[in-house]
């Protein structure tokens, strides 16, 4: 692969390298048919960044695949071409000073030297000066994060200047912030654990109105907590690119996806992990406990019936009803997605405490298929007493006087 960046785009490419350096320790190069992809991931694998620079970004772009490919390649399709990774500290030596690059660099040539395992950068500067950097690389596999931002129920789109002004109000030492969204507003506040030593430090909270966003779609009221440092790295790049931001997210514990692009030139996706809230974790655990296949359900019913015949203390019979996304039960009090679990319950044992009659699936005996109950398709089940037993209370009268005792 060989490509040439013109002077007007060298600074943008260098700023992307600086953004990647703030996230991970290695930069992955993946030449594609439709452009050059630069990716990275942090050490804890909680943040992933991908820049895809399209061919119009380059003055010259020559792509030579190492093997045959099927169809048009994109950043979401793994290719069989050449891939490598370079240490961030090595890359920063090439694009160390952004002001110097903007002032003196006229073009940047990027060549892959496969024979010597070198990635060659040539910075052609004013007055005929050429700076050449030979960087040793390592061949690697494709780095890819799996996400579907188009399926996210919540979408926020705004100018980068809005979030830059918001981030400037938070302390530089703050690690995480929480974003609470409703159809009426967006609330951003400092996130500090109560058990942390810095729990009593100053906290900041800001509220944004829907009118401040160019696109405001809230399908689920939720609160997500994410890393403020990663957000600042994204905003620093957008400040140079002058682009808008799109945020796609769902609930706490699921990734927050921030994307930005300049048509025909580049596209960038930032995927950040979020902190799972207690209510969201219990809801997800309850949903998992509700998803019982038909074979497990029929075996559990037969074992429960057998235990009642032997006089064991089993829970009262419970009713089975299919799960719907936003439906409630016949009594109208509780939804099938929300289980009555106390917040003190350990999430690792939550499933067993919700339905104690159901043993582990791995411990279930294998029944004879000829005597098994008929096939039933069950998507989910919700357990509740199937009937209210009448109250047969016995009245006991105590004597009121000694005369009554004599009688």
CSV table of C-alpha atoms in Angstrom, one decimal:
chain,number,residue,atom,x,y,z
A,1,UNK,CA,0.0,0.0,0.0
A,2,UNK,CA,1.1,3.5,-0.8
A,3,UNK,CA,-0.7,6.8,-0.1
A,4,UNK,CA,0.0,10.5,0.0
A,5,UNK,CA,-1.7,13.0,2.3
A,6,UNK,CA,-1.9,16.6,1.1
A,7,UNK,CA,-0.9,19.5,3.4
A,8,UNK,CA,-4.6,20.3,4.2
A,9,UNK,CA,-5.3,16.8,5.6
A,10,UNK,CA,-2.0,16.1,7.3
A,11,UNK,CA,-3.0,17.9,10.5
A,12,UNK,CA,-6.3,16.0,10.6
A,13,UNK,CA,-4.5,12.7,10.2
A,14,UNK,CA,-2.0,13.7,12.9
A,15,UNK,CA,-4.9,14.7,15.3
A,16,UNK,CA,-6.5,11.3,14.8
A,17,UNK,CA,-3.2,9.7,15.8
A,18,UNK,CA,-3.1,11.8,19.0
A,19,UNK,CA,-6.7,10.8,19.7
A,20,UNK,CA,-5.8,7.1,19.4
A,21,UNK,CA,-2.8,7.6,21.6
A,22,UNK,CA,-5.0,8.9,24.4
A,23,UNK,CA,-7.1,5.6,24.3
A,24,UNK,CA,-4.7,2.7,23.6
A,25,UNK,CA,-1.1,1.8,23.6
A,26,UNK,CA,-1.0,0.4,20.0
A,27,UNK,CA,-2.4,1.6,16.7
A,28,UNK,CA,-3.7,-1.0,14.2
A,29,UNK,CA,-3.2,-0.2,10.5
A,30,UNK,CA,-5.6,-1.9,8.1
A,31,UNK,CA,-5.4,-0.9,4.4
A,32,UNK,CA,-8.8,-1.5,2.7
A,33,UNK,CA,-10.0,-1.1,-0.8
A,34,UNK,CA,-12.1,2.0,0.1
A,35,UNK,CA,-9.6,3.6,2.5
A,36,UNK,CA,-7.1,3.3,5.4
A,37,UNK,CA,-8.5,2.2,8.8
A,38,UNK,CA,-6.7,3.1,12.1
A,39,UNK,CA,-7.9,1.4,15.2
A,40,UNK,CA,-7.1,1.0,18.9
A,41,UNK,CA,-8.4,-0.4,22.1
A,42,UNK,CA,-7.5,0.3,25.7
A,43,UNK,CA,-5.8,-2.2,28.0
A,44,UNK,CA,-9.1,-3.0,29.9
A,45,UNK,CA,-10.9,-3.3,26.5
A,46,UNK,CA,-13.6,-0.8,27.7
A,47,UNK,CA,-13.0,1.7,24.9
A,48,UNK,CA,-12.5,1.1,21.1
A,49,UNK,CA,-11.8,3.6,18.4
A,50,UNK,CA,-11.9,3.2,14.6
A,51,UNK,CA,-11.0,5.9,12.0
A,52,UNK,CA,-11.7,5.1,8.4
A,53,UNK,CA,-10.1,7.6,6.0
A,54,UNK,CA,-11.7,7.3,2.6
A,55,UNK,CA,-9.8,7.6,-0.7
A,56,UNK,CA,-10.7,11.3,-1.3
A,57,UNK,CA,-8.8,12.1,1.9
A,58,UNK,CA,-5.6,11.2,0.0
A,59,UNK,CA,-3.9,12.8,-2.9
A,60,UNK,CA,-2.8,9.3,-4.0
A,61,UNK,CA,-4.0,6.0,-2.7
A,62,UNK,CA,-2.7,2.7,-4.1
A,63,UNK,CA,-4.1,-0.5,-2.6
A,64,UNK,CA,-2.6,-3.9,-3.3
A,65,UNK,CA,-4.5,-6.8,-1.5
A,66,UNK,CA,-2.4,-9.8,-0.6
A,67,UNK,CA,-5.2,-12.2,-1.4
A,68,UNK,CA,-8.5,-12.3,-3.3
A,69,UNK,CA,-11.5,-10.6,-1.7
A,70,UNK,CA,-15.2,-11.0,-2.1
A,71,UNK,CA,-17.3,-7.9,-2.7
A,72,UNK,CA,-16.7,-4.3,-1.5
A,73,UNK,CA,-14.8,-4.0,1.7
A,74,UNK,CA,-15.7,-1.7,4.6
A,75,UNK,CA,-14.6,-1.3,8.2
A,76,UNK,CA,-17.3,-3.7,9.3
A,77,UNK,CA,-16.0,-6.5,7.0
A,78,UNK,CA,-12.8,-8.3,7.8
A,79,UNK,CA,-10.5,-8.4,4.8
A,80,UNK,CA,-7.7,-10.8,3.9
A,81,UNK,CA,-5.3,-8.0,3.2
A,82,UNK,CA,-2.2,-6.8,5.1
A,83,UNK,CA,-2.6,-5.6,8.7
A,84,UNK,CA,-0.1,-4.5,11.3
A,85,UNK,CA,0.2,-2.6,14.6
A,86,UNK,CA,2.7,-0.1,15.8
A,87,UNK,CA,3.4,1.2,19.3
A,88,UNK,CA,1.8,4.6,20.1
A,89,UNK,CA,5.0,6.1,21.4
A,90,UNK,CA,6.7,5.3,18.1
A,91,UNK,CA,3.9,6.9,16.1
A,92,UNK,CA,3.9,10.1,18.2
A,93,UNK,CA,7.5,10.6,17.2
A,94,UNK,CA,6.3,11.2,13.6
A,95,UNK,CA,3.4,13.6,14.5
A,96,UNK,CA,4.7,15.0,17.7
A,97,UNK,CA,4.0,18.7,17.2
A,98,UNK,CA,0.7,19.6,15.5
A,99,UNK,CA,1.6,23.3,15.2
A,100,UNK,CA,4.9,22.4,13.4
A,101,UNK,CA,3.0,20.1,11.1
A,102,UNK,CA,0.5,22.7,10.2
A,103,UNK,CA,3.1,25.3,9.6
A,104,UNK,CA,5.8,23.5,7.6
A,105,UNK,CA,4.6,20.1,6.3
A,106,UNK,CA,3.4,20.2,2.6
A,107,UNK,CA,2.6,16.4,2.2
A,108,UNK,CA,3.0,13.1,3.9
A,109,UNK,CA,3.9,9.8,2.1
A,110,UNK,CA,3.0,6.5,3.8
A,111,UNK,CA,4.5,3.3,2.4
A,112,UNK,CA,4.5,-0.3,3.6
A,113,UNK,CA,7.9,-2.0,3.2
A,114,UNK,CA,7.0,-5.6,3.5
A,115,UNK,CA,10.5,-6.9,2.9
A,116,UNK,CA,12.0,-5.1,5.8
A,117,UNK,CA,8.9,-5.0,8.0
A,118,UNK,CA,8.9,-1.2,8.0
A,119,UNK,CA,6.2,1.4,7.8
A,120,UNK,CA,7.8,4.4,6.2
A,121,UNK,CA,6.6,8.0,6.8
A,122,UNK,CA,8.0,10.8,4.7
A,123,UNK,CA,7.2,14.3,5.7
A,124,UNK,CA,8.0,16.7,2.9
A,125,UNK,CA,8.4,20.2,4.4
A,126,UNK,CA,9.1,23.6,3.1
A,127,UNK,CA,12.5,24.6,1.7
A,128,UNK,CA,13.0,21.1,0.3
A,129,UNK,CA,13.4,19.4,3.7
A,130,UNK,CA,12.3,15.8,3.9
A,131,UNK,CA,11.9,13.9,7.2
A,132,UNK,CA,11.8,10.1,6.9
A,133,UNK,CA,10.8,7.8,9.7
A,134,UNK,CA,11.2,4.0,9.4
A,135,UNK,CA,8.9,2.4,12.0
A,136,UNK,CA,9.0,-1.3,12.8
A,137,UNK,CA,5.6,-3.0,12.8
A,138,UNK,CA,4.1,-6.3,13.9
A,139,UNK,CA,1.7,-8.2,11.8
A,140,UNK,CA,-1.6,-8.9,13.6
A,141,UNK,CA,-5.2,-10.0,13.2
A,142,UNK,CA,-8.0,-7.6,12.5
A,143,UNK,CA,-9.3,-5.6,15.5
A,144,UNK,CA,-13.0,-5.3,15.3
A,145,UNK,CA,-15.7,-4.4,17.8
A,146,UNK,CA,-19.2,-5.8,17.3
A,147,UNK,CA,-21.9,-3.2,17.7
A,148,UNK,CA,-25.2,-2.1,16.1
A,149,UNK,CA,-25.7,1.6,16.7
A,150,UNK,CA,-28.8,1.7,14.4
A,151,UNK,CA,-30.7,-0.4,16.9
A,152,UNK,CA,-30.2,1.9,19.8
A,153,UNK,CA,-33.4,3.5,21.1
A,154,UNK,CA,-31.7,6.7,22.2
A,155,UNK,CA,-30.0,9.1,19.8
A,156,UNK,CA,-28.5,12.5,20.5
A,157,UNK,CA,-26.9,14.6,17.8
A,158,UNK,CA,-25.3,18.0,18.5
A,159,UNK,CA,-22.3,20.2,17.6
A,160,UNK,CA,-19.1,19.2,19.3
A,161,UNK,CA,-18.9,22.7,20.8
A,162,UNK,CA,-21.9,21.9,23.1
A,163,UNK,CA,-20.2,18.9,24.7
A,164,UNK,CA,-16.9,20.7,24.8
A,165,UNK,CA,-18.4,23.5,26.9
A,166,UNK,CA,-20.1,20.9,29.1
A,167,UNK,CA,-16.9,18.9,29.7
A,168,UNK,CA,-15.0,22.1,30.6
A,169,UNK,CA,-17.1,22.5,33.7
A,170,UNK,CA,-16.1,19.2,35.2
A,171,UNK,CA,-12.9,18.8,37.2
A,172,UNK,CA,-9.9,17.5,35.3
A,173,UNK,CA,-9.3,14.8,38.0
A,174,UNK,CA,-12.8,13.4,37.6
A,175,UNK,CA,-12.8,10.0,36.0
A,176,UNK,CA,-16.5,9.3,35.1
A,177,UNK,CA,-19.7,11.2,34.5
A,178,UNK,CA,-23.3,10.1,34.5
A,179,UNK,CA,-25.8,11.1,31.8
A,180,UNK,CA,-29.5,10.8,32.7
A,181,UNK,CA,-31.9,11.3,29.7
A,182,UNK,CA,-35.6,11.8,29.6
A,183,UNK,CA,-37.9,13.1,26.8
A,184,UNK,CA,-37.7,16.5,28.5
A,185,UNK,CA,-34.0,17.0,29.3
A,186,UNK,CA,-30.5,15.7,29.5
A,187,UNK,CA,-28.8,15.8,32.9
A,188,UNK,CA,-25.0,15.4,33.2
A,189,UNK,CA,-23.4,15.1,36.6
A,190,UNK,CA,-20.2,13.9,38.4
A,191,UNK,CA,-20.1,10.2,39.2
A,192,UNK,CA,-18.3,9.3,42.5
A,193,UNK,CA,-18.7,6.1,44.4
A,194,UNK,CA,-19.9,6.6,48.0
A,195,UNK,CA,-17.2,4.3,49.3
A,196,UNK,CA,-14.5,6.3,47.5
A,197,UNK,CA,-12.1,8.5,49.5
A,198,UNK,CA,-13.0,11.4,47.2
A,199,UNK,CA,-16.8,11.0,47.8
A,200,UNK,CA,-17.0,14.4,49.5
A,201,UNK,CA,-15.3,16.4,46.7
A,202,UNK,CA,-17.1,19.1,44.8
A,203,UNK,CA,-19.7,17.7,42.4
A,204,UNK,CA,-21.0,19.3,39.2
A,205,UNK,CA,-24.4,18.9,37.5
A,206,UNK,CA,-25.7,20.4,34.3
A,207,UNK,CA,-29.0,20.2,32.4
A,208,UNK,CA,-29.4,20.5,28.7
A,209,UNK,CA,-32.7,21.1,26.9
A,210,UNK,CA,-33.9,19.2,23.8
A,211,UNK,CA,-33.7,22.5,21.8
A,212,UNK,CA,-29.9,22.4,22.1
A,213,UNK,CA,-29.6,19.2,20.0
A,214,UNK,CA,-30.1,19.0,16.3
A,215,UNK,CA,-31.6,15.4,16.8
A,216,UNK,CA,-33.2,14.4,20.0
A,217,UNK,CA,-34.7,10.9,20.1
A,218,UNK,CA,-35.3,9.3,23.5
A,219,UNK,CA,-37.0,5.9,23.5
A,220,UNK,CA,-35.9,4.7,26.9
A,221,UNK,CA,-35.5,6.8,30.0
A,222,UNK,CA,-32.1,5.8,31.4
A,223,UNK,CA,-28.9,6.8,33.0
A,224,UNK,CA,-25.4,5.8,31.6
A,225,UNK,CA,-22.1,6.4,33.3
A,226,UNK,CA,-18.9,6.5,31.1
A,227,UNK,CA,-15.3,7.6,31.2
A,228,UNK,CA,-14.8,11.4,30.9
A,229,UNK,CA,-11.2,11.1,29.8
A,230,UNK,CA,-12.3,9.2,26.7
A,231,UNK,CA,-14.9,11.7,25.9
A,232,UNK,CA,-12.4,14.5,26.0
A,233,UNK,CA,-10.2,12.7,23.6
A,234,UNK,CA,-13.1,12.5,21.1
A,235,UNK,CA,-13.9,16.1,21.5
A,236,UNK,CA,-10.3,17.2,20.9
A,237,UNK,CA,-10.4,15.5,17.5
A,238,UNK,CA,-13.8,16.9,16.6
A,239,UNK,CA,-12.5,20.4,17.5
A,240,UNK,CA,-10.0,20.1,14.7
A,241,UNK,CA,-12.3,18.3,12.3
A,242,UNK,CA,-15.2,20.7,13.0
A,243,UNK,CA,-17.8,17.9,12.8
A,244,UNK,CA,-21.0,17.1,14.7
A,245,UNK,CA,-21.4,14.2,17.1
A,246,UNK,CA,-24.0,11.4,17.3
A,247,UNK,CA,-24.5,9.5,20.5
A,248,UNK,CA,-26.3,6.1,20.4
A,249,UNK,CA,-27.0,4.3,23.7
A,250,UNK,CA,-29.6,2.2,25.5
A,251,UNK,CA,-29.1,1.4,29.2
A,252,UNK,CA,-26.3,1.2,31.7
A,253,UNK,CA,-24.1,-1.8,31.1
A,254,UNK,CA,-24.5,-1.6,27.3
A,255,UNK,CA,-22.0,0.3,25.2
A,256,UNK,CA,-22.2,4.0,24.4
A,257,UNK,CA,-21.4,4.7,20.7
A,258,UNK,CA,-20.3,8.1,19.6
A,259,UNK,CA,-19.8,8.6,15.8
A,260,UNK,CA,-18.7,11.5,13.7
A,261,UNK,CA,-17.9,11.9,10.0
A,262,UNK,CA,-17.1,14.2,7.2
A,263,UNK,CA,-18.7,13.0,4.1
A,264,UNK,CA,-16.4,11.5,1.5
A,265,UNK,CA,-13.3,12.0,3.7
A,266,UNK,CA,-13.5,10.0,7.0
A,267,UNK,CA,-15.8,8.3,9.5
A,268,UNK,CA,-15.0,7.6,13.1
A,269,UNK,CA,-16.7,5.4,15.7
A,270,UNK,CA,-16.0,5.5,19.4
A,271,UNK,CA,-17.4,2.6,21.5
A,272,UNK,CA,-17.2,3.1,25.3
A,273,UNK,CA,-18.3,0.8,28.0
A,274,UNK,CA,-20.8,2.0,30.6
A,275,UNK,CA,-21.4,1.2,34.2
A,276,UNK,CA,-24.3,-1.1,34.9
A,277,UNK,CA,-26.8,0.3,37.4
A,278,UNK,CA,-28.3,-1.9,40.1
A,279,UNK,CA,-31.8,-1.7,38.7
A,280,UNK,CA,-30.6,-2.5,35.2
A,281,UNK,CA,-28.6,-5.4,36.4
A,282,UNK,CA,-31.5,-6.9,38.3
A,283,UNK,CA,-33.8,-6.4,35.3
A,284,UNK,CA,-31.3,-8.1,33.0
A,285,UNK,CA,-30.9,-11.0,35.5
A,286,UNK,CA,-34.6,-11.3,35.9
A,287,UNK,CA,-35.0,-11.4,32.1
A,288,UNK,CA,-32.4,-14.2,31.9
A,289,UNK,CA,-34.3,-16.2,34.6
A,290,UNK,CA,-37.5,-15.7,32.7
A,291,UNK,CA,-36.1,-17.2,29.5
A,292,UNK,CA,-36.7,-20.9,30.1
A,293,UNK,CA,-37.0,-23.4,27.2
A,294,UNK,CA,-39.9,-25.8,26.9
A,295,UNK,CA,-38.0,-28.9,27.9
A,296,UNK,CA,-36.7,-27.4,31.1
A,297,UNK,CA,-40.1,-26.1,32.0
A,298,UNK,CA,-41.9,-29.4,31.6
A,299,UNK,CA,-39.3,-31.3,33.7
A,300,UNK,CA,-39.5,-28.8,36.5
A,301,UNK,CA,-43.3,-29.1,36.7
A,302,UNK,CA,-43.0,-32.9,36.9
A,303,UNK,CA,-40.4,-32.7,39.7
A,304,UNK,CA,-42.5,-30.2,41.6
A,305,UNK,CA,-45.6,-32.4,41.4
A,306,UNK,CA,-43.6,-35.4,42.7
A,307,UNK,CA,-42.3,-33.3,45.7
A,308,UNK,CA,-45.8,-32.4,46.7
A,309,UNK,CA,-46.9,-36.0,46.7
A,310,UNK,CA,-44.1,-36.8,49.3
A,311,UNK,CA,-45.2,-33.9,51.5
A,312,UNK,CA,-42.3,-31.6,50.9
A,313,UNK,CA,-42.6,-27.9,51.6
A,314,UNK,CA,-42.9,-26.6,48.1
A,315,UNK,CA,-44.0,-23.2,47.0
A,316,UNK,CA,-47.6,-22.8,45.8
A,317,UNK,CA,-48.4,-23.4,42.2
A,318,UNK,CA,-47.5,-20.6,39.9
A,319,UNK,CA,-49.0,-19.3,36.6
A,320,UNK,CA,-47.2,-19.2,33.3
A,321,UNK,CA,-47.8,-16.4,30.8
A,322,UNK,CA,-45.9,-15.3,27.7
A,323,UNK,CA,-43.6,-12.3,27.9
A,324,UNK,CA,-44.3,-9.2,25.9
A,325,UNK,CA,-42.1,-6.2,25.5
A,326,UNK,CA,-44.4,-3.7,27.1
A,327,UNK,CA,-47.4,-5.7,28.3
A,328,UNK,CA,-48.5,-6.3,31.9
A,329,UNK,CA,-50.2,-9.2,33.6
A,330,UNK,CA,-53.9,-9.7,33.9
A,331,UNK,CA,-54.0,-8.1,37.4
A,332,UNK,CA,-52.2,-5.0,35.9
A,333,UNK,CA,-49.8,-4.6,38.9
A,334,UNK,CA,-46.5,-5.9,37.6
A,335,UNK,CA,-44.8,-6.3,34.2
A,336,UNK,CA,-43.1,-9.5,33.2
A,337,UNK,CA,-39.8,-7.7,32.7
A,338,UNK,CA,-39.7,-6.4,36.4
A,339,UNK,CA,-39.2,-9.0,39.1
A,340,UNK,CA,-39.8,-8.2,42.7
A,341,UNK,CA,-36.2,-8.5,43.9
A,342,UNK,CA,-34.8,-6.6,46.8
A,343,UNK,CA,-31.7,-4.4,46.1
A,344,UNK,CA,-29.8,-6.2,48.8
A,345,UNK,CA,-30.0,-9.5,46.9
A,346,UNK,CA,-26.7,-10.7,45.4
A,347,UNK,CA,-26.9,-10.6,41.6
A,348,UNK,CA,-25.1,-13.9,41.3
A,349,UNK,CA,-27.8,-15.7,43.3
A,350,UNK,CA,-30.7,-13.6,42.1
A,351,UNK,CA,-32.0,-16.2,39.6
A,352,UNK,CA,-32.2,-18.9,42.2
A,353,UNK,CA,-34.0,-16.7,44.8
A,354,UNK,CA,-36.6,-15.6,42.3
A,355,UNK,CA,-37.6,-19.2,41.3
A,356,UNK,CA,-36.4,-21.6,44.0
A,357,UNK,CA,-38.4,-24.5,42.6
A,358,UNK,CA,-36.3,-24.6,39.4
A,359,UNK,CA,-33.1,-26.6,39.7
A,360,UNK,CA,-30.1,-26.1,37.5
A,361,UNK,CA,-30.6,-27.2,34.0
A,362,UNK,CA,-27.4,-29.3,34.1
A,363,UNK,CA,-28.8,-31.3,37.0
A,364,UNK,CA,-32.1,-32.2,35.4
A,365,UNK,CA,-32.8,-35.9,34.8
A,366,UNK,CA,-33.4,-37.1,31.2
A,367,UNK,CA,-37.1,-38.2,30.9
A,368,UNK,CA,-38.5,-40.8,28.5
A,369,UNK,CA,-39.6,-38.8,25.4
A,370,UNK,CA,-42.6,-41.2,25.0
A,371,UNK,CA,-44.0,-40.2,28.5
A,372,UNK,CA,-43.0,-36.5,28.3
A,373,UNK,CA,-45.7,-33.8,28.1
A,374,UNK,CA,-46.6,-32.5,24.6
A,375,UNK,CA,-44.5,-29.9,22.9
A,376,UNK,CA,-45.2,-26.3,23.9
A,377,UNK,CA,-43.5,-23.2,22.6
A,378,UNK,CA,-42.7,-21.0,25.6
A,379,UNK,CA,-40.8,-17.7,25.1
A,380,UNK,CA,-40.7,-16.7,28.8
A,381,UNK,CA,-42.5,-17.5,32.0
A,382,UNK,CA,-43.5,-15.4,35.0
A,383,UNK,CA,-44.2,-17.0,38.3
A,384,UNK,CA,-47.0,-15.9,40.6
A,385,UNK,CA,-49.6,-17.7,42.8
A,386,UNK,CA,-52.2,-19.2,40.5
A,387,UNK,CA,-55.1,-18.8,43.0
A,388,UNK,CA,-55.8,-17.2,46.3
A,389,UNK,CA,-56.7,-19.8,48.9
A,390,UNK,CA,-59.6,-18.9,51.2
A,391,UNK,CA,-58.7,-18.0,54.8
A,392,UNK,CA,-60.1,-20.8,57.0
A,393,UNK,CA,-59.4,-19.2,60.4
A,394,UNK,CA,-60.4,-21.0,63.6
A,395,UNK,CA,-61.8,-18.9,66.4
A,396,UNK,CA,-60.4,-19.8,69.8
A,397,UNK,CA,-62.3,-18.5,72.9
A,398,UNK,CA,-60.5,-18.1,76.2
A,399,UNK,CA,-62.3,-18.1,79.6
A,400,UNK,CA,-63.0,-14.7,81.1
A,401,UNK,CA,-63.5,-15.7,84.8
A,402,UNK,CA,-63.1,-18.5,87.3
A,403,UNK,CA,-66.8,-19.3,87.0
A,404,UNK,CA,-66.4,-20.2,83.4
A,405,UNK,CA,-63.5,-22.5,84.4
A,406,UNK,CA,-65.7,-24.3,86.9
A,407,UNK,CA,-68.3,-25.0,84.3
